[in-house]
CSV table of C-alpha atoms in Angstrom, one decimal:
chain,number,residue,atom,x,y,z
P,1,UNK,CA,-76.6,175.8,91.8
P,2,UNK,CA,-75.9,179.3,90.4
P,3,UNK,CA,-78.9,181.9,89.7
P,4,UNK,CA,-78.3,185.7,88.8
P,5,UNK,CA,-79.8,188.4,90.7
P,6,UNK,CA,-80.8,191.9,88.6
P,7,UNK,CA,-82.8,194.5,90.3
P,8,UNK,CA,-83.8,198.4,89.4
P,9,UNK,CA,-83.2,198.6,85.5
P,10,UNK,CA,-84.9,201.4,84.8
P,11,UNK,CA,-85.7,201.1,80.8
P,12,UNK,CA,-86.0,204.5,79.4
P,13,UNK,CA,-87.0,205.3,75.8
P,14,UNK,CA,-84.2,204.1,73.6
P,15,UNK,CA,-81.3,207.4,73.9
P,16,UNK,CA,-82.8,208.8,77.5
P,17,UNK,CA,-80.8,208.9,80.5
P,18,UNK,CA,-81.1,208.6,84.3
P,19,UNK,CA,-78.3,210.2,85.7
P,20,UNK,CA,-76.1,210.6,82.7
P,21,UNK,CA,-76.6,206.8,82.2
P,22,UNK,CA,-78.8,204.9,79.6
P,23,UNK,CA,-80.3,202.3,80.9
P,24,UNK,CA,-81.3,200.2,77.7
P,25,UNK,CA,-77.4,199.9,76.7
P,26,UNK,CA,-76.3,199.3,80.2
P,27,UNK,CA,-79.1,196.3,80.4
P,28,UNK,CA,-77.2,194.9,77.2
P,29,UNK,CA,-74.1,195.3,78.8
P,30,UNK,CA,-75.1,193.5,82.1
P,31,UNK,CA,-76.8,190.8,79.8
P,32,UNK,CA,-73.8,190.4,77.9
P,33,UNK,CA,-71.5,190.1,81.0
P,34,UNK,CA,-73.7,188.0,82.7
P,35,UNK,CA,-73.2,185.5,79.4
P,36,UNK,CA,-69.5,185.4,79.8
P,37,UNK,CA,-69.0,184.5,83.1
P,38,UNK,CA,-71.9,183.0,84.2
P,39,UNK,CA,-73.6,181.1,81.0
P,40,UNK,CA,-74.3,178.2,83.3
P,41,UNK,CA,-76.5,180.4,85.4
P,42,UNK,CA,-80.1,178.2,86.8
P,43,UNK,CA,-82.4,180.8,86.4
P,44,UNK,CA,-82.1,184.8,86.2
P,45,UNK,CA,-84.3,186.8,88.6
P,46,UNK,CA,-85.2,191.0,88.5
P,47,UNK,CA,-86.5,192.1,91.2
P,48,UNK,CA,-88.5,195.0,89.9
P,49,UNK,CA,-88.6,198.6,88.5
P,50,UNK,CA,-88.1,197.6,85.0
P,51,UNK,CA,-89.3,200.3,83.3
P,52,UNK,CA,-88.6,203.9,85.0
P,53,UNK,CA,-92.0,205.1,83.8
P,54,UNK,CA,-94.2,201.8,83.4
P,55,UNK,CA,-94.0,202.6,79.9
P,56,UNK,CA,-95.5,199.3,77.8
P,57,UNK,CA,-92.7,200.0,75.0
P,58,UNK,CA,-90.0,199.4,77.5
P,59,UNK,CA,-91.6,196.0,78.2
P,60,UNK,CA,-92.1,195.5,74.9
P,61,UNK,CA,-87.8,195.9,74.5
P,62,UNK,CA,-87.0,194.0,77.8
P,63,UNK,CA,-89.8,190.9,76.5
P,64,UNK,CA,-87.8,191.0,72.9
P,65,UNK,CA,-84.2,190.9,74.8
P,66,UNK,CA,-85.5,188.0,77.1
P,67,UNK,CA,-86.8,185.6,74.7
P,68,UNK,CA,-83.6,185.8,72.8
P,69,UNK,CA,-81.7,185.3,76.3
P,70,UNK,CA,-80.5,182.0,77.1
P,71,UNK,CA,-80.8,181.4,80.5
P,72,UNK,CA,-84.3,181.1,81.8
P,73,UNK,CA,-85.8,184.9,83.6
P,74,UNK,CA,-88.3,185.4,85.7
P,75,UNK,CA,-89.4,189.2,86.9
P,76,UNK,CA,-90.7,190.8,89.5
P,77,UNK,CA,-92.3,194.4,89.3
P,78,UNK,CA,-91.5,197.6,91.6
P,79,UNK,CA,-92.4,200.7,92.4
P,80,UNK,CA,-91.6,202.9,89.1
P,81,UNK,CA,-93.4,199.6,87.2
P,82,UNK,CA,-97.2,200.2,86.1
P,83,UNK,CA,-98.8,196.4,86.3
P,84,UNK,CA,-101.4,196.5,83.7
P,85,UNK,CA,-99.2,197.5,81.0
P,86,UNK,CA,-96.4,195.2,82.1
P,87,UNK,CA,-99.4,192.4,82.1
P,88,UNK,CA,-100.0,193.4,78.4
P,89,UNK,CA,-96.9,192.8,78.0
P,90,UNK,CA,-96.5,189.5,79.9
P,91,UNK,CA,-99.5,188.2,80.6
P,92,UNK,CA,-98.5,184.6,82.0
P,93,UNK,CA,-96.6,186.0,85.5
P,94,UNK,CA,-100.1,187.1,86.8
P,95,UNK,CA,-101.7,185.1,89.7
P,96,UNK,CA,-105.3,184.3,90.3
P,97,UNK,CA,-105.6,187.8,91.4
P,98,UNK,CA,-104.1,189.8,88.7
P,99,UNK,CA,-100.9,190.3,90.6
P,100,UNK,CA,-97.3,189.7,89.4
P,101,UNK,CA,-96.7,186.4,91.4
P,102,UNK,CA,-95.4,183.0,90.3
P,103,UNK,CA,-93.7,179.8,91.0
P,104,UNK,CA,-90.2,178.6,89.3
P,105,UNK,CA,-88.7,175.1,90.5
P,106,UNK,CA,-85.1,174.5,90.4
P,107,UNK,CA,-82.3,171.9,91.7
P,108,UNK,CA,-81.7,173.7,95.2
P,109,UNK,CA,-85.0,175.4,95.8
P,110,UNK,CA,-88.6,176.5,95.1
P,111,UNK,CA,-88.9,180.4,93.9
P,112,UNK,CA,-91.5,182.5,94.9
P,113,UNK,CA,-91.7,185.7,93.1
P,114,UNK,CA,-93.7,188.2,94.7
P,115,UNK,CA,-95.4,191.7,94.1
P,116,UNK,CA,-95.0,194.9,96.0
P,117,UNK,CA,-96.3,197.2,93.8
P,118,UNK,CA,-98.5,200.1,95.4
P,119,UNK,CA,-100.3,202.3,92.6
P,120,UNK,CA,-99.5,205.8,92.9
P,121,UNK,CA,-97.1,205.8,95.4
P,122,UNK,CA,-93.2,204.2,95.9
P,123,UNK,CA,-93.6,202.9,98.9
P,124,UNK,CA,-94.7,199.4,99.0
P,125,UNK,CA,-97.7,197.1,100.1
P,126,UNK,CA,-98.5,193.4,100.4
P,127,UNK,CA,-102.3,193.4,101.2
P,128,UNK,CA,-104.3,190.6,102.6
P,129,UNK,CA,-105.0,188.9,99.1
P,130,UNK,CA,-101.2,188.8,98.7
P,131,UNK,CA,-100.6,187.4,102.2
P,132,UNK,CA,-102.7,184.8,101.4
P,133,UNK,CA,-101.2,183.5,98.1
P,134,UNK,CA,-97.8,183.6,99.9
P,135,UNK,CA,-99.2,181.0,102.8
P,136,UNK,CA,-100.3,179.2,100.5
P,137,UNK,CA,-97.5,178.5,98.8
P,138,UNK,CA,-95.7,178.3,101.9
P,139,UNK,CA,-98.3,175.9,103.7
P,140,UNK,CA,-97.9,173.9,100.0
P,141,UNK,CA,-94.2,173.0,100.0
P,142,UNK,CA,-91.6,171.2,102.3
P,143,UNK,CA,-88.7,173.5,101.2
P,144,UNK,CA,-86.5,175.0,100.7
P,145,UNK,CA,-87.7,178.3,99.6
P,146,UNK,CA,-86.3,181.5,98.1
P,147,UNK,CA,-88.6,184.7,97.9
P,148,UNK,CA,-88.1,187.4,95.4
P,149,UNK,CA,-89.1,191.0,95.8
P,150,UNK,CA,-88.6,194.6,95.0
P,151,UNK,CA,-89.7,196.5,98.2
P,152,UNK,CA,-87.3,196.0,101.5
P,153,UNK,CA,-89.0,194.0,104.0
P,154,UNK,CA,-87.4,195.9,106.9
P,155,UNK,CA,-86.1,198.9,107.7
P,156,UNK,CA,-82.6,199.8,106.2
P,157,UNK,CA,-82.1,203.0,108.9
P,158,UNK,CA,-82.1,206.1,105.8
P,159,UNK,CA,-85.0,207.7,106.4
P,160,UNK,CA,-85.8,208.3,102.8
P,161,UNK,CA,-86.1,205.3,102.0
P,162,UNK,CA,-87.4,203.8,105.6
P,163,UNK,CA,-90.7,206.2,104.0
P,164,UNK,CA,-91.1,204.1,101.0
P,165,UNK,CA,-90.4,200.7,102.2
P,166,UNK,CA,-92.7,197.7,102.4
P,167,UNK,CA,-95.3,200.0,104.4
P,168,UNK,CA,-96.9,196.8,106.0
P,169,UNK,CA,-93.8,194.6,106.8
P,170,UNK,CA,-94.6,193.6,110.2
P,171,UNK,CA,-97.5,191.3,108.4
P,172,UNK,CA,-94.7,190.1,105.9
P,173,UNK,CA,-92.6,189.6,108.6
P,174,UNK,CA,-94.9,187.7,111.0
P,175,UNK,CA,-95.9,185.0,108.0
P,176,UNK,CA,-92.0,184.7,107.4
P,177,UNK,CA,-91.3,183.7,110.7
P,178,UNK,CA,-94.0,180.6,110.7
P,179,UNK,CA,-91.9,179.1,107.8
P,180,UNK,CA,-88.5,180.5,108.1
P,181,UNK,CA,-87.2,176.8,108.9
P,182,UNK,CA,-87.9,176.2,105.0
P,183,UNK,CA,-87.2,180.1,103.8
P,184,UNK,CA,-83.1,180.0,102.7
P,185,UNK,CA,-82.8,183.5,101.7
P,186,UNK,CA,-85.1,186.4,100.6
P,187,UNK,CA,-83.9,188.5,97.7
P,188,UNK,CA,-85.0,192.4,97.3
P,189,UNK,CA,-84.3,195.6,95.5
P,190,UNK,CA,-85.7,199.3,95.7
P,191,UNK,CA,-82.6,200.8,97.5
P,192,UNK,CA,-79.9,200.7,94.9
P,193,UNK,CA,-77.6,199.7,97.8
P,194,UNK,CA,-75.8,196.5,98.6
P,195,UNK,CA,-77.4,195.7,101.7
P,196,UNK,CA,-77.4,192.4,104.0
P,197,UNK,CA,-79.5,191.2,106.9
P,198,UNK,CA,-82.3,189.0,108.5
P,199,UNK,CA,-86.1,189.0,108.3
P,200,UNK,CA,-87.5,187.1,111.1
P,201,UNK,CA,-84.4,184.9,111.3
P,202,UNK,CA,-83.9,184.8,107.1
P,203,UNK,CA,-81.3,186.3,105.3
P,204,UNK,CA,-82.1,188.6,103.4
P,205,UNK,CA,-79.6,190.3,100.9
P,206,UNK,CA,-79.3,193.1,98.0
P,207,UNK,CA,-77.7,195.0,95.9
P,208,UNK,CA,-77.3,198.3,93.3
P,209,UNK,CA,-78.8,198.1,89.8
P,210,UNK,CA,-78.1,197.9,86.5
P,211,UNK,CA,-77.9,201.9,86.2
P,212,UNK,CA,-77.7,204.8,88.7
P,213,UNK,CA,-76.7,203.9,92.6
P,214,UNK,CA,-77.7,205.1,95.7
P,215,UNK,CA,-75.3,205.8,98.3
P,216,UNK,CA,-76.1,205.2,102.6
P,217,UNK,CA,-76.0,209.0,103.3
P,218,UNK,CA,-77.7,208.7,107.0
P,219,UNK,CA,-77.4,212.2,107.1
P,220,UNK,CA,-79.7,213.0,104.7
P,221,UNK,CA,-83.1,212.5,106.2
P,222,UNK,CA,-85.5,214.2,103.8
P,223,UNK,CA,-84.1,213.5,100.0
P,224,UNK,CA,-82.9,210.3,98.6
P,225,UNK,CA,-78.8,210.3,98.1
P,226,UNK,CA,-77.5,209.1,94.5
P,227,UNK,CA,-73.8,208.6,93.5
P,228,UNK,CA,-71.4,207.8,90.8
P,229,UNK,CA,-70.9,204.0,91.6
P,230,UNK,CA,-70.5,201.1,89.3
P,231,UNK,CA,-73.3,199.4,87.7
P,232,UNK,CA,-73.7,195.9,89.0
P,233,UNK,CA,-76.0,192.1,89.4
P,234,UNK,CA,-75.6,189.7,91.8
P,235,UNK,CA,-74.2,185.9,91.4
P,236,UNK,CA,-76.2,183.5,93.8
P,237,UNK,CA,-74.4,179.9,94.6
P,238,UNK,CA,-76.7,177.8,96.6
P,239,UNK,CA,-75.3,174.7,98.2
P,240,UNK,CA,-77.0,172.0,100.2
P,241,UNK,CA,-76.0,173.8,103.8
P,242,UNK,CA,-74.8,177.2,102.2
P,243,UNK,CA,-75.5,180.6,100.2
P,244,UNK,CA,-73.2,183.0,98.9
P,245,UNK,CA,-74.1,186.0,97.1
P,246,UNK,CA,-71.6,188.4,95.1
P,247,UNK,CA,-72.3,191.5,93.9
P,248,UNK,CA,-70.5,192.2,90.7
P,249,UNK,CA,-69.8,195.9,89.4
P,250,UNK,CA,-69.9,195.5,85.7
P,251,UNK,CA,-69.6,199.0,85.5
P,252,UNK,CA,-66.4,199.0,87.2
P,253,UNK,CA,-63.7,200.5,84.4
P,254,UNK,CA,-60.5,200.2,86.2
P,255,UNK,CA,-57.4,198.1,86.8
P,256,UNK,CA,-58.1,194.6,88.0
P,257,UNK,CA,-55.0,192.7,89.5
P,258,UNK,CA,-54.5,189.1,90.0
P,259,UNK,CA,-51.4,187.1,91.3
P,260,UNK,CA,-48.6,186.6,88.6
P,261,UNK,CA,-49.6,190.2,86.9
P,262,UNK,CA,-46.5,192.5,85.9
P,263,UNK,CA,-46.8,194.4,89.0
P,264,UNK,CA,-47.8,192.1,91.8
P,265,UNK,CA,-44.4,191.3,92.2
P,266,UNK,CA,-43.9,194.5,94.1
P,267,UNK,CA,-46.6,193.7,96.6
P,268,UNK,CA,-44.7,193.0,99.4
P,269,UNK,CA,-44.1,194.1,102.8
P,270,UNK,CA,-40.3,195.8,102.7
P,271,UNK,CA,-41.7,198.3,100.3
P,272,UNK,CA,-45.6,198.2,100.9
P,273,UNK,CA,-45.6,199.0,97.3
P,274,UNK,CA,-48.9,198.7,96.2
C-alpha cells in the first residue's frame, strides 16, 4: 500500500510569502506532483500547520483544493493552526472533545490522527483528555496501527526546537510503549527537517514541508535555523513485514541522471568523470 505524507504548508493569503516562497502555489505544485507519480496513492496525510496564521480563509482554499483532489486526505493541525476556525472550516475531524482527532481504515493499517495543538504557544501538548482517546483507540484495535502528528514526540537534539516540542512526551511515550507491538510507524512534522528514529521502540520518521526548510544547525541554541532547500512530501509503501518512506524534493530544479542518459557513459572509473 502507498499513502503520501505532507506536513508544514503554511497557506498565506493568496500572493504572501514565507521566505521568498508562496506557499498557496507551491501546495499546487506538490498536489500536482503528487498526481503524476503517485495517483494510486491510499490515502494522503498533513500533519499540521496548515495555515501560517490560523486564518479561516486559508482553510477555506485548502477545503476547496481537497474536495476536488482525488485521492482521499485526512489532516492533522499544528502549532501555527488556530482549531476553532479550522473546525468552522471542517467540522467532521473533531472528536468527542472538540479536538482534531480521527480514525481512517485502510488495506495495511488503522490511522490515528492526532492533535498537538497548544493555544498560544508552539510548543506542543497532549493533555489527559487526549491520552485517553488515544488508549482507547489503542485498547480498541488488534493492529496494526499508524499515528499521525505534528509536534515531535522526542527530542531531535537543536535546542530551539527541543523548546517547542511535544512538552509532555514522556506521557505520549509511556502509552506508546504498552502497544508498540501493534504501532508500525508514527508520522510527525513541526521541524521542517527530515528526521528518523524510534519512540519507545517505534519508528518514527519526518520530513521538510511544502515551503521554507529548516536546516540541523546544532550550533545555534537560541534561534531557529532556516535554509534554501527544496520543497518536498513524503511517499509511504507499507508491506506486510516492511515500511519504506521517501522524501521527495519537488522543489528540486536541477539535473536528474538516470542510466542510458547522454552523459552517463562517461561515468566510469578510468576517468572518474562525473
Amino acid at each position: 500500500m502507498k499513502l503520501i505524507h505532507m506536513s508544514d504548508i503554511h497557506l498565506t493569503a493568496p500572493g504572501a510569502t514565507i521566505g521568498g516562497r508562496d506557499p498557496r502555489r507551491n501546495f499546487e505544485r506538490a498536489l500536482a506532483h503528487v498526481l503524476r507519480d503517485h495517483h494510486d496513492a491510499e490515502l494522503m496525510v498533513i500533519t499540521g500547520d496548515l495555515s501560517d496564521w490560523g486564518d479561516r480563509e486559508d482553510y477555506l482554499w485548502l477545503k476547496a483544493q481537497l474536495d476536488a483532489f482525488p485521492v482521499p486526505v485526512r489532516l492533522c493541525i499544528g502549532n501555527h493552526d488556530n482549531r476553532a476556525a479550522f473546525l468552522d472550516v471542517f467540522p467532521d475531524l473533531a472528536d468527542e472533545g472538540g479536538f482534531v482527532q480521527g480514525i481512517h481504515d485502510t488495506p495495511a493499517a488503522r490511522c490515528l490522527f492526532l492533535d498537538t495543538n497548544y493555544a498560544q504557544t508552539h510548543a506542543g501538548r497532549y493533555c489527559a483528555g487526549r491520552l485517553r482517546w488515544l488508549a482507547a483507540r489503542l485498547d480498541e484495535h488488534d493492529g496494526p496501527l499508524l499515528l499521525f502528528m505534528h509536534h515531535n514526540p522526542m527530542p531531535v537534539h537543536l535546542a530551539p526546537l527541543d523548546r517547542i516540542r511535544l512538552l509532555d512526551d514522556t506521557a505520549f511515550r509511556e502509552l506508546a510503549a504498552r502497544h508498540r507491538s501493534r504501532i508500525r510507524h508514527i508520522f510527525f512534522g513541526h521541524c521542517h527537517l527530515p528526521l528518523a528514529g524510534s519512540v519507545a521502540g517505534i519508528p518514527v520518521s519526518s520530513l521538510r514541508g511544502t515551503n521554507h526548510a529548516s536546516y540541523p544547525l546544532f550550533s545555534e541554541t537560541v534561534m531557529l535555523s532556516a535554509s534554501d532547500l527544496p520543497e518536498s512530501y513524503g511517499v509511504v509503501f507499507l508491506g506486510d513485514d516492511y515500511v519504506t518512506v521517501h522524501m521527495v524534493e519537488f522543489g528540486y530544479g536541477g539535473p536528474i541522471r538516470v542510466e542510458g542518459s547522454p552523459d552517463y557513459q562517461d561515468w566510469n572509473r578510468e576517468t572518474m568523470a562525473r
